[in-house]
């Protein structure tokens, strides 16, 4: 290639911008014979294809050209009102449409929040492990990460306190996914939630809460989001239609009660895409306000994923060697397993792929890449038969790979 394209001509931030490890892994899992627990994909057979076709038709015939026109950066008012109203109805909050910004997936929310908050070398606090796509989005702005240990009840408040106390400079924000987390499926307990908000507020470290899975509860409703524990604009929030409608619509949102922050986010989004697709916003609004459709659809997703989780758990219990430990998520799309620490799950991945089963090795979810014994298993994207066969293949691969480890 020409010298003009050699790497030294690219911005320095590109050194931190790498292809997502998951995308690389997904390439391996594309083969039809591979059962994949690797992707983070919803079940495509549940996508409301016919409803979306009808909604699209209705939008085009009732709204016509304006549905295809440029529109405002903040998003269409109808959808913003619905987003605020849904959270208010569920958690007794009082958000208004002015506090809502529609984004192109919640992934864009991560990017623009990172853009307005992070200067190179700033500290960002993450739970350990955290969402790979957030690390990837923030990496472009060259932060340093401070990580806080988690257990089955989520981020540990005492550990958070300690990390903030020892931070060389005040961190810019804490990013966390308190409910049915990606990658672990864990939920921050109701008891810890106000403590986390209080610790951050006392230390003047704002919180950025990411809640894509909160609607996917298999039994009890999860505790209220952190933003419902605040009232001071200290917590900003992002949600998405990806897991309750379809990710291909690329509709997410932010709730940002603090006006000065909103005033920075809007031009950041404007520079990136002017606004989120107008047509998609109208289609989603039509869909979610179509009688009882949304409630029925979410109930179906919960039931299907809940049954798939149960099948995966019972297969793991039945088939895995003793040293494999796994959790019991109460919702979402993932569970987390740990193998004997002598096994590196990136190496194990190769053996598993050869046996036609895939998962995501844990290392890239740890911002400092400091643990290698974890694996993320997705249960939403395979049917129950495939889940059992896949777990059986994985158990055999682990036994063969770790021969000698019981
Ligand atoms: N945050 C988390 C924790 C996620 O798991 C995902 C999707 N995998 C996203 C954000 C981005 O989702 P979307 O852009 O589709 O809303």
Short mmCIF file of C-alpha atoms and ligand atoms in Angstrom, two decimals:
data_model
loop_
_atom_site.label_atom_id
_atom_site.label_comp_id
_atom_site.label_asym_id
_atom_site.label_seq_id
_atom_site.Cartn_x
_atom_site.Cartn_y
_atom_site.Cartn_z
CA UNK A 1 0.00 0.00 0.00
CA UNK A 2 1.05 3.63 -0.34
CA UNK A 3 3.09 5.30 2.40
CA UNK A 4 0.23 7.80 2.92
CA UNK A 5 -1.82 5.04 4.53
CA UNK A 6 0.86 3.78 6.91
CA UNK A 7 -0.26 3.68 10.51
CA UNK A 8 1.67 6.75 11.73
CA UNK A 9 -0.73 8.95 9.77
CA UNK A 10 -3.73 7.87 11.83
CA UNK A 11 -4.84 9.66 14.98
CA UNK A 12 -3.20 8.44 18.14
CA UNK A 13 -6.54 7.21 19.46
CA UNK A 14 -6.54 4.52 16.78
CA UNK A 15 -3.89 2.63 18.74
CA UNK A 16 -6.63 1.88 21.30
CA UNK A 17 -9.31 1.14 18.72
CA UNK A 18 -9.23 -2.56 18.03
CA UNK A 19 -11.68 -4.95 16.48
CA UNK A 20 -14.00 -6.32 19.11
CA UNK A 21 -12.82 -9.73 20.28
CA UNK A 22 -16.42 -10.87 20.01
CA UNK A 23 -16.73 -9.90 16.37
CA UNK A 24 -13.59 -11.93 15.65
CA UNK A 25 -15.06 -14.89 17.51
CA UNK A 26 -18.41 -14.58 15.77
CA UNK A 27 -16.63 -15.26 12.49
CA UNK A 28 -15.73 -18.73 13.79
CA UNK A 29 -19.31 -19.29 14.88
CA UNK A 30 -20.87 -18.59 11.52
CA UNK A 31 -20.48 -22.21 10.38
CA UNK A 32 -23.86 -23.99 10.45
CA UNK A 33 -22.54 -26.98 12.42
CA UNK A 34 -21.38 -24.76 15.30
CA UNK A 35 -23.75 -24.27 18.25
CA UNK A 36 -22.98 -20.79 19.44
CA UNK A 37 -23.39 -19.51 22.97
CA UNK A 38 -21.01 -16.73 21.94
CA UNK A 39 -23.07 -13.96 20.38
CA UNK A 40 -25.22 -11.52 22.30
CA UNK A 41 -28.11 -11.98 19.92
CA UNK A 42 -31.81 -12.00 20.76
CA UNK A 43 -33.90 -14.89 19.39
CA UNK A 44 -34.69 -13.94 15.77
CA UNK A 45 -37.76 -16.22 15.64
CA UNK A 46 -39.40 -13.88 18.17
CA UNK A 47 -38.88 -10.71 16.14
CA UNK A 48 -42.33 -9.26 15.45
CA UNK A 49 -41.80 -9.20 11.69
CA UNK A 50 -45.48 -8.98 10.65
CA UNK A 51 -46.22 -6.30 13.26
CA UNK A 52 -43.25 -4.25 12.10
CA UNK A 53 -44.43 -4.59 8.47
CA UNK A 54 -47.91 -3.37 9.48
CA UNK A 55 -46.49 -0.55 11.60
CA UNK A 56 -44.27 0.56 8.71
CA UNK A 57 -47.22 0.59 6.36
CA UNK A 58 -49.31 2.61 8.82
CA UNK A 59 -46.52 5.14 9.38
CA UNK A 60 -46.02 5.67 5.66
CA UNK A 61 -49.69 5.96 4.86
CA UNK A 62 -50.62 8.20 7.79
CA UNK A 63 -47.51 10.36 8.07
CA UNK A 64 -46.14 10.25 4.55
CA UNK A 65 -43.12 12.36 3.64
CA UNK A 66 -42.30 13.76 7.12
CA UNK A 67 -41.51 10.21 8.24
CA UNK A 68 -38.75 10.21 5.62
CA UNK A 69 -37.50 13.74 6.25
CA UNK A 70 -34.59 14.95 8.39
CA UNK A 71 -35.77 15.61 11.92
CA UNK A 72 -34.54 16.97 15.25
CA UNK A 73 -31.43 15.62 16.96
CA UNK A 74 -33.21 14.88 20.25
CA UNK A 75 -35.65 12.48 18.57
CA UNK A 76 -39.36 12.63 17.73
CA UNK A 77 -41.40 13.99 20.67
CA UNK A 78 -43.94 11.12 20.62
CA UNK A 79 -41.24 8.53 21.19
CA UNK A 80 -39.44 10.61 23.82
CA UNK A 81 -42.71 11.01 25.71
CA UNK A 82 -43.34 7.26 25.57
CA UNK A 83 -39.79 6.50 26.83
CA UNK A 84 -40.14 8.82 29.84
CA UNK A 85 -43.68 7.55 30.51
CA UNK A 86 -42.66 3.89 30.55
CA UNK A 87 -39.95 4.41 33.16
CA UNK A 88 -42.25 6.64 35.19
CA UNK A 89 -45.02 4.03 35.16
CA UNK A 90 -42.65 1.25 36.21
CA UNK A 91 -40.66 3.05 38.89
CA UNK A 92 -42.66 6.05 40.02
CA UNK A 93 -40.20 8.55 38.57
CA UNK A 94 -41.25 11.84 36.97
CA UNK A 95 -39.08 12.22 33.88
CA UNK A 96 -40.28 14.46 31.08
CA UNK A 97 -39.65 14.21 27.37
CA UNK A 98 -37.17 17.09 27.60
CA UNK A 99 -34.87 14.83 29.56
CA UNK A 100 -34.88 12.13 26.88
CA UNK A 101 -32.52 11.90 23.92
CA UNK A 102 -33.18 9.20 21.31
CA UNK A 103 -29.92 7.57 20.18
CA UNK A 104 -28.88 5.18 17.44
CA UNK A 105 -28.83 2.17 19.74
CA UNK A 106 -27.59 2.50 23.29
CA UNK A 107 -24.16 1.88 21.78
CA UNK A 108 -24.25 5.46 20.48
CA UNK A 109 -25.13 6.67 23.96
CA UNK A 110 -21.90 5.05 25.23
CA UNK A 111 -19.91 6.73 22.49
CA UNK A 112 -21.28 10.25 22.91
CA UNK A 113 -21.17 10.09 26.70
CA UNK A 114 -17.52 9.02 26.43
CA UNK A 115 -16.87 11.80 23.94
CA UNK A 116 -18.13 14.59 26.16
CA UNK A 117 -16.64 13.23 29.40
CA UNK A 118 -13.25 11.66 28.71
CA UNK A 119 -9.95 13.39 27.98
CA UNK A 120 -6.91 11.18 27.35
CA UNK A 121 -5.59 9.86 30.67
CA UNK A 122 -8.82 10.49 32.61
CA UNK A 123 -9.98 7.78 34.98
CA UNK A 124 -13.19 5.88 34.32
CA UNK A 125 -14.49 3.41 36.88
CA UNK A 126 -15.90 0.09 35.68
CA UNK A 127 -17.21 -2.99 37.38
CA UNK A 128 -14.95 -5.99 36.81
CA UNK A 129 -15.88 -7.61 34.41
CA UNK A 130 -17.80 -5.12 32.28
CA UNK A 131 -19.46 -4.81 28.85
CA UNK A 132 -16.91 -5.17 26.10
CA UNK A 133 -18.74 -2.75 23.79
CA UNK A 134 -18.53 -0.01 26.43
CA UNK A 135 -14.80 -0.58 26.87
CA UNK A 136 -14.47 -0.40 23.11
CA UNK A 137 -16.50 2.84 22.89
CA UNK A 138 -14.61 4.52 25.74
CA UNK A 139 -11.20 3.32 24.51
CA UNK A 140 -11.40 5.73 21.57
CA UNK A 141 -11.16 8.59 24.09
CA UNK A 142 -8.09 7.07 25.79
CA UNK A 143 -9.08 6.79 29.44
CA UNK A 144 -7.38 4.76 32.18
CA UNK A 145 -9.69 2.28 33.87
CA UNK A 146 -10.14 1.73 37.57
CA UNK A 147 -11.91 -1.54 38.22
CA UNK A 148 -14.16 -2.49 41.12
CA UNK A 149 -14.67 -6.07 42.19
CA UNK A 150 -18.13 -7.61 41.97
CA UNK A 151 -19.79 -10.63 43.52
CA UNK A 152 -23.14 -12.31 42.91
CA UNK A 153 -24.94 -9.20 44.23
CA UNK A 154 -23.12 -6.88 41.80
CA UNK A 155 -20.54 -4.20 42.44
CA UNK A 156 -19.24 -4.30 46.04
CA UNK A 157 -19.86 -0.91 47.76
CA UNK A 158 -16.84 -1.21 50.08
CA UNK A 159 -14.61 -2.01 47.11
CA UNK A 160 -16.04 0.98 45.24
CA UNK A 161 -15.35 3.24 48.23
CA UNK A 162 -11.77 2.00 48.38
CA UNK A 163 -11.15 2.47 44.64
CA UNK A 164 -12.49 6.04 44.77
CA UNK A 165 -10.45 6.81 47.89
CA UNK A 166 -7.24 5.57 46.29
CA UNK A 167 -7.83 7.12 42.85
CA UNK A 168 -4.88 9.38 41.96
CA UNK A 169 -7.34 11.93 40.52
CA UNK A 170 -11.10 12.15 40.75
CA UNK A 171 -12.55 9.74 38.17
CA UNK A 172 -14.81 11.19 35.49
CA UNK A 173 -17.63 8.69 36.02
CA UNK A 174 -18.68 5.21 37.04
CA UNK A 175 -20.22 3.12 34.25
CA UNK A 176 -22.30 0.16 35.28
CA UNK A 177 -25.00 -2.26 34.18
CA UNK A 178 -26.82 -2.96 37.43
CA UNK A 179 -29.51 -5.31 36.07
CA UNK A 180 -28.90 -8.70 34.39
CA UNK A 181 -25.45 -7.52 33.49
CA UNK A 182 -23.53 -8.25 30.32
CA UNK A 183 -21.41 -10.39 30.60
CA UNK A 184 -22.30 -11.98 33.94
CA UNK A 185 -26.10 -11.87 34.15
CA UNK A 186 -25.74 -10.54 37.71
CA UNK A 187 -28.02 -7.96 39.31
CA UNK A 188 -26.96 -5.32 41.80
CA UNK A 189 -29.04 -5.99 44.91
CA UNK A 190 -31.75 -3.58 46.03
CA UNK A 191 -29.85 -3.06 49.27
CA UNK A 192 -26.64 -1.98 47.51
CA UNK A 193 -28.26 0.40 45.01
CA UNK A 194 -28.75 3.44 47.25
CA UNK A 195 -25.30 2.82 48.76
CA UNK A 196 -23.62 2.93 45.35
CA UNK A 197 -25.44 6.18 44.50
CA UNK A 198 -24.53 7.68 47.89
CA UNK A 199 -20.83 6.73 47.62
CA UNK A 200 -20.55 8.20 44.14
CA UNK A 201 -22.39 11.35 45.09
CA UNK A 202 -20.21 11.86 48.16
CA UNK A 203 -17.10 11.42 46.02
CA UNK A 204 -18.52 13.59 43.22
CA UNK A 205 -18.24 10.87 40.62
CA UNK A 206 -21.30 10.84 38.31
CA UNK A 207 -22.90 7.54 37.32
CA UNK A 208 -23.71 6.35 33.84
CA UNK A 209 -26.24 3.53 34.10
CA UNK A 210 -26.77 1.15 31.17
CA UNK A 211 -29.97 -0.88 31.32
CA UNK A 212 -30.62 -2.86 28.13
CA UNK A 213 -31.87 -6.00 29.89
CA UNK A 214 -34.05 -4.65 32.72
CA UNK A 215 -37.31 -5.65 30.97
CA UNK A 216 -36.18 -9.28 30.63
CA UNK A 217 -36.96 -10.51 34.15
CA UNK A 218 -37.89 -14.19 34.42
CA UNK A 219 -39.67 -14.02 37.74
CA UNK A 220 -39.71 -10.99 40.04
CA UNK A 221 -39.39 -7.45 38.78
CA UNK A 222 -35.78 -6.31 39.34
CA UNK A 223 -34.97 -3.48 41.78
CA UNK A 224 -35.53 0.06 40.49
CA UNK A 225 -32.72 1.47 38.34
CA UNK A 226 -30.15 3.73 39.97
CA UNK A 227 -31.59 6.77 38.22
CA UNK A 228 -34.78 6.24 40.24
CA UNK A 229 -32.69 6.51 43.44
CA UNK A 230 -31.35 9.87 42.40
CA UNK A 231 -33.23 13.15 42.09
CA UNK A 232 -30.29 15.41 41.57
CA UNK A 233 -29.25 14.75 37.96
CA UNK A 234 -26.28 12.80 39.18
CA UNK A 235 -27.17 9.60 37.30
CA UNK A 236 -27.52 9.47 33.52
CA UNK A 237 -29.21 6.47 31.98
CA UNK A 238 -29.37 4.58 28.70
CA UNK A 239 -31.93 2.05 27.50
CA UNK A 240 -32.74 0.39 24.20
CA UNK A 241 -35.44 -1.16 22.03
CA UNK A 242 -32.97 -3.82 20.87
CA UNK A 243 -33.97 -6.46 23.41
CA UNK A 244 -37.73 -5.77 23.51
CA UNK A 245 -38.40 -5.13 19.79
CA UNK A 246 -35.50 -5.66 17.38
CA UNK A 247 -31.86 -4.51 17.36
CA UNK A 248 -31.98 -3.83 13.61
CA UNK A 249 -34.17 -0.79 14.30
CA UNK A 250 -31.16 0.74 16.06
CA UNK A 251 -33.22 2.71 18.53
CA UNK A 252 -31.84 3.45 21.96
CA UNK A 253 -32.26 6.36 24.33
CA UNK A 254 -30.70 8.36 27.10
CA UNK A 255 -32.37 9.91 30.10
CA UNK A 256 -30.24 12.84 31.17
CA UNK A 257 -31.86 14.97 33.87
CA UNK A 258 -28.88 17.34 34.07
CA UNK A 259 -29.37 20.10 31.50
CA UNK A 260 -25.73 21.10 31.15
CA UNK A 261 -24.89 17.51 30.25
CA UNK A 262 -27.73 17.32 27.72
CA UNK A 263 -26.54 20.53 26.13
CA UNK A 264 -23.19 18.85 25.47
CA UNK A 265 -24.61 15.51 24.31
CA UNK A 266 -26.86 16.99 21.64
CA UNK A 267 -24.08 18.57 19.54
CA UNK A 268 -21.98 15.42 20.09
CA UNK A 269 -24.76 13.34 18.56
CA UNK A 270 -25.39 15.93 15.87
CA UNK A 271 -21.79 15.67 14.72
CA UNK A 272 -22.11 11.94 14.52
CA UNK A 273 -25.43 11.30 12.72
CA UNK A 274 -27.58 14.49 12.86
CA UNK A 275 -30.38 12.35 14.31
CA UNK A 276 -31.51 8.75 14.64
CA UNK A 277 -33.44 7.38 11.63
CA UNK A 278 -36.81 9.20 11.55
CA UNK A 279 -38.67 6.29 9.96
CA UNK A 280 -37.40 3.82 12.56
CA UNK A 281 -38.45 6.11 15.39
CA UNK A 282 -41.99 6.37 14.00
CA UNK A 283 -42.15 2.62 13.43
CA UNK A 284 -41.05 1.87 16.98
CA UNK A 285 -43.52 4.39 18.38
CA UNK A 286 -46.33 2.81 16.36
CA UNK A 287 -45.32 -0.64 17.59
CA UNK A 288 -45.08 0.14 21.29
CA UNK A 289 -48.36 2.03 21.38
CA UNK A 290 -50.27 -0.71 19.54
CA UNK A 291 -52.69 -1.89 22.24
CA UNK A 292 -51.28 -4.63 24.43
CA UNK A 293 -48.70 -5.69 21.83
CA UNK A 294 -45.62 -4.66 23.80
CA UNK A 295 -46.67 -6.26 27.08
CA UNK A 296 -47.61 -9.50 25.31
CA UNK A 297 -44.38 -9.51 23.35
CA UNK A 298 -42.18 -8.91 26.38
CA UNK A 299 -44.07 -11.67 28.22
CA UNK A 300 -43.26 -14.05 25.36
CA UNK A 301 -39.56 -13.09 25.39
CA UNK A 302 -39.37 -13.57 29.16
CA UNK A 303 -41.04 -16.96 28.98
CA UNK A 304 -38.86 -18.18 26.10
CA UNK A 305 -35.56 -16.95 27.54
CA UNK A 306 -36.50 -18.12 31.04
CA UNK A 307 -37.11 -21.65 29.73
CA UNK A 308 -33.82 -21.56 27.81
CA UNK A 309 -31.95 -20.43 30.91
CA UNK A 310 -33.49 -23.31 32.86
CA UNK A 311 -32.43 -25.84 30.22
CA UNK A 312 -28.90 -24.46 30.14
CA UNK A 313 -28.64 -24.53 33.94
CA UNK A 314 -29.88 -28.08 34.27
CA UNK A 315 -27.57 -29.27 31.45
CA UNK A 316 -24.59 -27.53 33.06
CA UNK A 317 -25.43 -29.11 36.41
CA UNK A 318 -25.78 -32.53 34.90
CA UNK A 319 -22.82 -32.52 32.53
CA UNK A 320 -20.03 -30.19 33.63
CA UNK A 321 -16.93 -31.35 35.52
CA UNK A 322 -16.79 -30.35 39.21
CA UNK A 323 -14.44 -27.42 38.73
CA UNK A 324 -16.85 -25.52 36.46
CA UNK A 325 -18.93 -23.03 38.47
CA UNK A 326 -21.79 -21.02 37.04
CA UNK A 327 -24.35 -18.52 38.28
CA UNK A 328 -28.14 -18.39 38.13
CA UNK A 329 -29.19 -15.12 36.47
CA UNK A 330 -32.74 -13.94 37.14
CA UNK A 331 -33.14 -12.39 33.69
CA UNK A 332 -31.34 -11.14 30.60
CA UNK A 333 -29.49 -13.20 28.01
CA UNK A 334 -26.27 -14.43 29.62
CA UNK A 335 -24.83 -16.55 32.34
CA UNK A 336 -21.27 -16.60 33.53
CA UNK A 337 -19.12 -19.62 34.24
CA UNK A 338 -15.67 -20.02 35.71
CA UNK A 339 -13.39 -22.95 35.09
CA UNK A 340 -10.38 -24.06 37.11
CA UNK A 341 -7.99 -21.06 37.09
CA UNK A 342 -5.31 -23.26 35.53
CA UNK A 343 -7.39 -23.26 32.34
CA UNK A 344 -7.18 -20.30 29.98
CA UNK A 345 -10.61 -20.03 28.34
CA UNK A 346 -9.12 -18.46 25.20
CA UNK A 347 -7.19 -21.68 24.68
CA UNK A 348 -10.25 -23.68 25.65
CA UNK A 349 -12.24 -21.75 23.03
CA UNK A 350 -10.13 -23.28 20.25
CA UNK A 351 -10.81 -26.81 21.56
CA UNK A 352 -14.52 -26.01 21.91
CA UNK A 353 -14.72 -24.55 18.38
CA UNK A 354 -13.10 -27.73 17.05
CA UNK A 355 -15.93 -29.60 18.82
CA UNK A 356 -18.48 -27.26 17.16
CA UNK A 357 -19.52 -25.24 20.18
CA UNK A 358 -18.61 -21.63 20.95
CA UNK A 359 -18.68 -19.21 23.89
CA UNK A 360 -16.95 -15.91 24.63
CA UNK A 361 -13.76 -16.22 26.69
CA UNK A 362 -13.80 -13.93 29.71
CA UNK A 363 -10.51 -12.06 29.30
CA UNK A 364 -11.68 -9.13 27.09
CA UNK A 365 -14.47 -8.26 29.56
CA UNK A 366 -11.86 -7.43 32.19
CA UNK A 367 -10.58 -3.94 31.38
CA UNK A 368 -7.08 -4.92 32.52
CA UNK A 369 -7.29 -8.35 30.87
CA UNK A 370 -6.27 -9.81 34.18
CA UNK A 371 -8.47 -12.92 34.42
CA UNK A 372 -8.59 -15.82 32.04
CA UNK A 373 -10.84 -18.39 33.66
CA UNK A 374 -14.26 -16.90 32.83
CA UNK A 375 -16.68 -17.56 30.02
CA UNK A 376 -19.90 -15.92 28.91
CA UNK A 377 -22.67 -18.22 27.78
CA UNK A 378 -25.63 -16.80 25.86
CA UNK A 379 -28.90 -18.69 26.21
CA UNK A 380 -31.29 -16.48 24.20
CA UNK A 381 -30.15 -17.39 20.72
CA UNK A 382 -30.33 -21.24 20.68
CA UNK A 383 -33.40 -23.44 21.12
CA UNK A 384 -33.65 -25.88 24.00
CA UNK A 385 -32.46 -28.91 22.01
CA UNK A 386 -29.41 -27.05 20.76
CA UNK A 387 -28.64 -25.79 24.24
CA UNK A 388 -28.46 -29.33 25.61
CA UNK A 389 -26.32 -30.59 22.72
CA UNK A 390 -24.07 -27.53 22.96
CA UNK A 391 -23.53 -27.93 26.71
CA UNK A 392 -22.73 -31.60 26.17
CA UNK A 393 -20.11 -30.70 23.54
CA UNK A 394 -18.67 -28.02 25.79
CA UNK A 395 -18.47 -30.35 28.79
CA UNK A 396 -16.63 -32.93 26.69
CA UNK A 397 -14.26 -30.27 25.32
CA UNK A 398 -13.51 -29.05 28.87
CA UNK A 399 -12.90 -32.62 30.10
CA UNK A 400 -10.57 -33.38 27.19
CA UNK A 401 -8.78 -30.06 27.41
CA UNK A 402 -8.36 -30.08 31.14
CA UNK A 403 -7.56 -33.78 31.51
CA UNK A 404 -6.22 -34.24 35.02
CA UNK A 405 -8.34 -31.40 36.46
CA UNK A 406 -11.40 -32.97 37.99
N1 LIG B 1 -25.03 -2.03 26.54
C1 LIG B 1 -25.00 -3.33 26.81
C2 LIG B 1 -24.69 -3.76 28.21
C3 LIG B 1 -25.22 -4.29 25.83
O1 LIG B 1 -25.17 -5.59 26.14
C4 LIG B 1 -25.51 -3.85 24.51
C5 LIG B 1 -25.80 -4.82 23.38
N2 LIG B 1 -25.09 -5.96 23.35
C6 LIG B 1 -25.53 -2.48 24.27
C7 LIG B 1 -25.30 -1.59 25.31
C8 LIG B 1 -25.79 -1.91 22.90
O2 LIG B 1 -27.04 -2.25 22.42
P1 LIG B 1 -27.84 -1.42 21.33
O3 LIG B 1 -26.88 -0.48 20.68
O4 LIG B 1 -28.37 -2.45 20.40
O5 LIG B 1 -28.92 -0.70 22.07
#
